[in-house]
Coordinates of C-alpha atoms in Angstrom, one line a residue:
M1 CA 21.3 -46.7 27.5
S2 CA 22.7 -47.6 30.9
D3 CA 22.2 -45.3 33.9
P4 CA 25.4 -43.3 34.5
Y5 CA 24.5 -42.7 38.2
Q6 CA 25.2 -46.2 39.5
S7 CA 26.5 -47.0 43.0
V8 CA 29.7 -49.1 43.5
E9 CA 31.1 -50.8 46.6
G10 CA 32.1 -48.0 48.9
L11 CA 30.2 -45.2 47.2
N12 CA 26.4 -44.6 47.2
V13 CA 25.3 -42.6 44.2
E14 CA 21.7 -41.4 44.2
R15 CA 19.5 -38.7 42.7
D16 CA 17.4 -36.5 45.1
G17 CA 15.3 -34.5 42.7
S18 CA 17.8 -32.2 40.9
V19 CA 20.6 -33.0 43.3
L20 CA 23.2 -35.7 42.5
V21 CA 24.5 -37.2 45.8
F22 CA 27.8 -39.0 46.3
E23 CA 28.1 -40.6 49.7
I24 CA 31.5 -42.2 50.3
N25 CA 30.6 -45.3 52.4
R26 CA 33.7 -47.0 53.8
P27 CA 33.5 -45.9 57.5
Q28 CA 35.7 -48.7 58.6
K29 CA 38.5 -47.1 56.5
R30 CA 37.6 -43.5 57.4
N31 CA 36.1 -43.4 53.9
A32 CA 39.4 -43.7 52.1
L33 CA 38.9 -43.8 48.3
T34 CA 39.5 -46.8 46.0
D35 CA 40.1 -46.9 42.2
P36 CA 36.5 -48.0 41.6
I37 CA 35.1 -45.2 43.7
V38 CA 37.2 -42.6 41.8
A39 CA 36.2 -44.1 38.4
T40 CA 32.5 -44.0 39.4
M41 CA 32.7 -40.4 40.5
I42 CA 34.4 -39.4 37.3
G43 CA 31.8 -41.2 35.2
A44 CA 28.9 -39.7 37.0
L45 CA 30.3 -36.2 37.0
S46 CA 31.0 -36.4 33.3
A47 CA 27.4 -37.4 32.7
A48 CA 26.0 -34.8 35.1
G49 CA 27.7 -31.9 33.2
P50 CA 25.5 -32.0 30.2
D51 CA 22.5 -33.4 32.1
E52 CA 20.1 -30.5 32.4
S53 CA 18.1 -32.3 35.2
V54 CA 21.1 -32.2 37.5
R55 CA 21.5 -28.7 39.1
V56 CA 23.7 -29.5 42.2
V57 CA 26.3 -32.1 43.2
L58 CA 26.6 -33.0 46.9
V59 CA 29.6 -35.0 48.2
R60 CA 29.6 -36.3 51.7
G61 CA 31.0 -39.2 53.8
A62 CA 29.1 -41.8 55.8
G63 CA 29.8 -42.1 59.5
D64 CA 32.2 -40.0 61.5
H65 CA 34.6 -38.9 58.7
F66 CA 34.5 -37.2 55.3
C67 CA 37.5 -38.9 53.6
A68 CA 40.9 -39.8 55.0
G69 CA 42.6 -39.9 51.6
F70 CA 43.3 -42.7 49.2
D71 CA 43.5 -46.3 50.4
I72 CA 47.2 -46.8 49.4
V73 CA 47.6 -49.8 51.7
G74 CA 44.7 -51.6 50.0
R75 CA 46.0 -50.8 46.5
N76 CA 49.5 -52.2 47.3
A77 CA 48.2 -55.3 49.2
G78 CA 49.0 -58.7 47.7
D79 CA 51.9 -60.1 45.7
E80 CA 51.6 -58.0 42.5
R81 CA 52.7 -54.4 43.2
P82 CA 52.3 -51.7 40.6
R83 CA 55.4 -51.4 38.5
V84 CA 57.7 -48.4 38.4
G85 CA 56.1 -45.5 36.4
S86 CA 52.5 -46.6 37.0
I87 CA 51.7 -43.6 39.2
Q88 CA 52.6 -41.0 36.5
R89 CA 50.7 -43.0 33.9
R90 CA 47.6 -43.6 36.0
L91 CA 47.0 -40.3 37.9
P92 CA 46.1 -38.1 34.9
T93 CA 43.1 -40.2 34.0
E94 CA 42.1 -41.2 37.5
A95 CA 42.4 -39.1 40.7
H96 CA 43.7 -36.0 38.9
R97 CA 40.9 -36.2 36.4
L98 CA 38.4 -36.2 39.3
I99 CA 39.8 -33.0 40.8
E100 CA 39.8 -31.3 37.4
L101 CA 36.2 -32.3 36.8
L102 CA 35.1 -30.9 40.2
L103 CA 36.8 -27.6 39.3
T104 CA 35.6 -27.2 35.8
T105 CA 32.1 -28.7 35.6
Q106 CA 29.5 -26.0 35.4
T107 CA 27.3 -27.8 37.9
P108 CA 27.9 -26.4 41.4
V109 CA 29.5 -28.8 43.9
V110 CA 29.0 -28.8 47.6
C111 CA 31.1 -30.9 50.1
Q112 CA 29.8 -31.7 53.6
V113 CA 32.9 -32.3 55.8
Q114 CA 33.2 -33.9 59.2
G115 CA 36.0 -35.7 61.0
W116 CA 39.1 -36.2 58.9
A117 CA 39.6 -34.8 55.5
A118 CA 43.1 -35.7 54.4
G119 CA 45.0 -35.8 51.2
I120 CA 42.6 -36.3 48.3
G121 CA 39.8 -36.0 50.8
L122 CA 40.9 -32.5 51.6
H123 CA 41.4 -31.8 47.9
L124 CA 37.8 -32.8 47.1
A125 CA 36.7 -30.1 49.5
L126 CA 39.1 -27.5 48.1
A127 CA 38.0 -28.2 44.6
A128 CA 34.3 -27.9 45.5
D129 CA 32.4 -24.6 45.1
F130 CA 31.3 -24.7 48.6
A131 CA 32.7 -26.8 51.5
V132 CA 30.8 -26.6 54.8
V133 CA 32.7 -28.2 57.6
D134 CA 32.3 -29.2 61.2
E135 CA 34.2 -26.8 63.4
E136 CA 36.0 -29.7 64.9
A137 CA 36.9 -31.4 61.6
R138 CA 40.6 -32.1 60.9
L139 CA 42.0 -31.0 57.6
W140 CA 45.3 -32.5 56.9
E141 CA 48.1 -32.8 54.2
P142 CA 49.8 -36.0 55.4
Y143 CA 52.4 -36.3 52.6
A144 CA 55.5 -35.0 54.2
Q145 CA 54.9 -37.2 57.3
R146 CA 54.7 -40.2 55.0
G147 CA 57.7 -39.4 52.9
F148 CA 56.2 -38.6 49.5
T149 CA 55.0 -35.6 47.6
P150 CA 51.4 -34.3 47.3
D151 CA 49.1 -35.1 44.4
T152 CA 45.6 -34.4 43.3
G153 CA 46.2 -30.7 43.1
G154 CA 47.2 -30.0 46.7
T155 CA 50.1 -27.8 45.8
W156 CA 47.9 -25.9 43.3
L157 CA 44.7 -25.6 45.4
L158 CA 46.1 -24.7 48.8
P159 CA 48.2 -21.6 47.9
R160 CA 45.2 -20.2 45.9
R161 CA 42.9 -20.6 49.0
I162 CA 45.1 -19.7 51.9
G163 CA 48.4 -18.3 50.5
E164 CA 51.9 -19.7 50.4
V165 CA 52.9 -19.2 54.1
R166 CA 50.0 -21.2 55.5
S167 CA 50.2 -23.7 52.7
R168 CA 53.9 -24.5 53.6
E169 CA 52.8 -25.2 57.2
M170 CA 50.3 -27.8 56.0
L171 CA 52.3 -29.2 53.1
L172 CA 55.9 -29.2 54.4
L173 CA 55.3 -29.6 58.1
G174 CA 52.1 -31.7 57.9
E175 CA 50.2 -29.6 60.4
P176 CA 46.5 -30.5 60.6
V177 CA 44.0 -27.6 60.7
S178 CA 40.7 -27.5 62.5
G179 CA 37.5 -26.8 60.6
A180 CA 37.1 -23.5 62.5
D181 CA 40.6 -22.3 61.5
A182 CA 40.1 -23.5 57.9
A183 CA 37.0 -21.2 57.6
A184 CA 38.8 -18.3 59.3
W185 CA 41.7 -18.7 56.8
G186 CA 39.3 -18.8 53.8
M187 CA 40.1 -22.4 53.0
V188 CA 36.5 -23.5 53.1
H189 CA 33.1 -21.8 52.8
R190 CA 31.9 -22.1 56.4
A191 CA 32.5 -23.9 59.7
V192 CA 29.5 -24.8 61.9
P193 CA 28.8 -26.9 65.0
G194 CA 28.6 -30.6 64.2
D195 CA 25.0 -30.9 65.2
T196 CA 24.0 -28.3 62.6
L197 CA 26.2 -29.4 59.8
A198 CA 23.6 -31.5 57.9
G199 CA 21.0 -28.8 58.1
E200 CA 23.4 -26.1 56.9
V201 CA 24.4 -28.2 53.9
E202 CA 20.8 -29.1 53.1
A203 CA 19.8 -25.4 53.1
L204 CA 22.7 -24.5 50.8
V205 CA 22.1 -27.3 48.4
G206 CA 18.4 -26.3 48.3
R207 CA 19.3 -22.7 47.5
L208 CA 21.6 -23.8 44.7
A209 CA 18.9 -26.2 43.3
E210 CA 16.6 -23.3 42.9
A211 CA 19.2 -20.9 41.5
P212 CA 19.5 -19.8 37.8
T213 CA 21.6 -22.8 36.8
V214 CA 22.9 -21.4 33.5
T215 CA 24.1 -18.3 35.2
I216 CA 25.7 -20.2 38.1
G217 CA 27.6 -22.5 35.7
L218 CA 28.9 -19.7 33.5
T219 CA 29.9 -17.7 36.6
K220 CA 31.8 -20.7 38.0
W221 CA 33.6 -21.0 34.6
L222 CA 34.6 -17.3 34.7
V223 CA 35.9 -17.5 38.2
H224 CA 38.0 -20.6 37.4
A225 CA 39.3 -19.4 34.0
G226 CA 40.0 -15.9 35.4
G227 CA 42.7 -17.4 37.6
T228 CA 45.0 -17.8 34.6
A229 CA 43.5 -15.8 31.7
P230 CA 44.9 -12.5 30.6
L231 CA 42.6 -9.5 31.2
R232 CA 41.6 -9.1 27.6
E233 CA 40.8 -12.8 27.2
H234 CA 38.9 -12.7 30.4
L235 CA 36.8 -9.7 29.4
Q236 CA 36.0 -11.6 26.2
N237 CA 34.9 -14.6 28.2
E238 CA 32.6 -12.3 30.3
A239 CA 31.0 -10.9 27.1
L240 CA 30.4 -14.4 25.9
A241 CA 28.9 -15.5 29.3
M242 CA 26.7 -12.4 29.3
E243 CA 25.5 -13.2 25.8
L244 CA 24.5 -16.7 26.8
S245 CA 23.0 -16.0 30.2
S246 CA 20.9 -13.1 29.0
R247 CA 19.2 -15.4 26.5
S248 CA 18.2 -17.9 29.1
D249 CA 14.7 -18.5 30.4
D250 CA 15.9 -17.8 33.9
F251 CA 17.1 -14.3 32.9
K252 CA 13.6 -13.5 31.5
E253 CA 12.1 -14.8 34.8
G254 CA 14.5 -12.8 36.9
L255 CA 13.7 -9.6 35.0
A256 CA 9.9 -10.3 35.2
A257 CA 10.2 -10.9 38.9
F258 CA 12.1 -7.6 39.4
V259 CA 9.5 -5.7 37.5
G260 CA 6.7 -7.5 39.3
K261 CA 8.4 -7.0 42.7
R262 CA 8.2 -10.7 43.5
L263 CA 10.7 -13.5 44.1
P264 CA 11.9 -15.3 40.9
Q265 CA 11.1 -18.9 40.2
F266 CA 14.1 -20.2 38.3
K267 CA 13.8 -23.4 36.4
G268 CA 17.5 -23.9 35.6
R269 CA 17.0 -23.2 31.9

């Protein structure tokens, strides 16, 4: 069986213990995504979901920037342009599928953001469970200034993170936001000085890698599903999650640690 965690041009995929790392590596293009990069991330995330050895996913960018969006210029270069209707046929199984996977996989996802995070680059961070950003990073929705409408969940994610008023500033006026302001608005998890960014992310990823993975995954599912589920359905979901998590080995370890007045040693099972 082939290894599902293979690198592709412009994307380094590697395992670091229980952490699956995606490093976008097109610094000359500010790490703009390509179709092969998106497809590779989808394949690896799909494999990581049921892979019990993967407990955290980390997404970062090589060089000075996180991700400046999708390389639309590269896609439309050459004599053969995509025909009319290709976007609405392609997006559901490509870039839109990637955002959906980030939101719904029970594996926690962390983004490390520096420099520009624009378009889908910003949406990767918004779809992650934790986005830690450089205070001086620039988070931007460029669509209005380019004359086309947002995709990859921007109009769904932003209002849920920062409300409609601020979302309109970003989506309709194309106003960039600093990492510091994004954290103050609740758009991202935390903003830190650039020279401490890698260390902050490493500590967070390490903490998640040692967490009760079953509980973390089910809680992530509850938070996401609770955004649209009626109360009665959501309470049923909570009962199901409690049933499953309370039968995990990590629950037994957590209880034993509490009784023994020691720190738990979770194994992710």
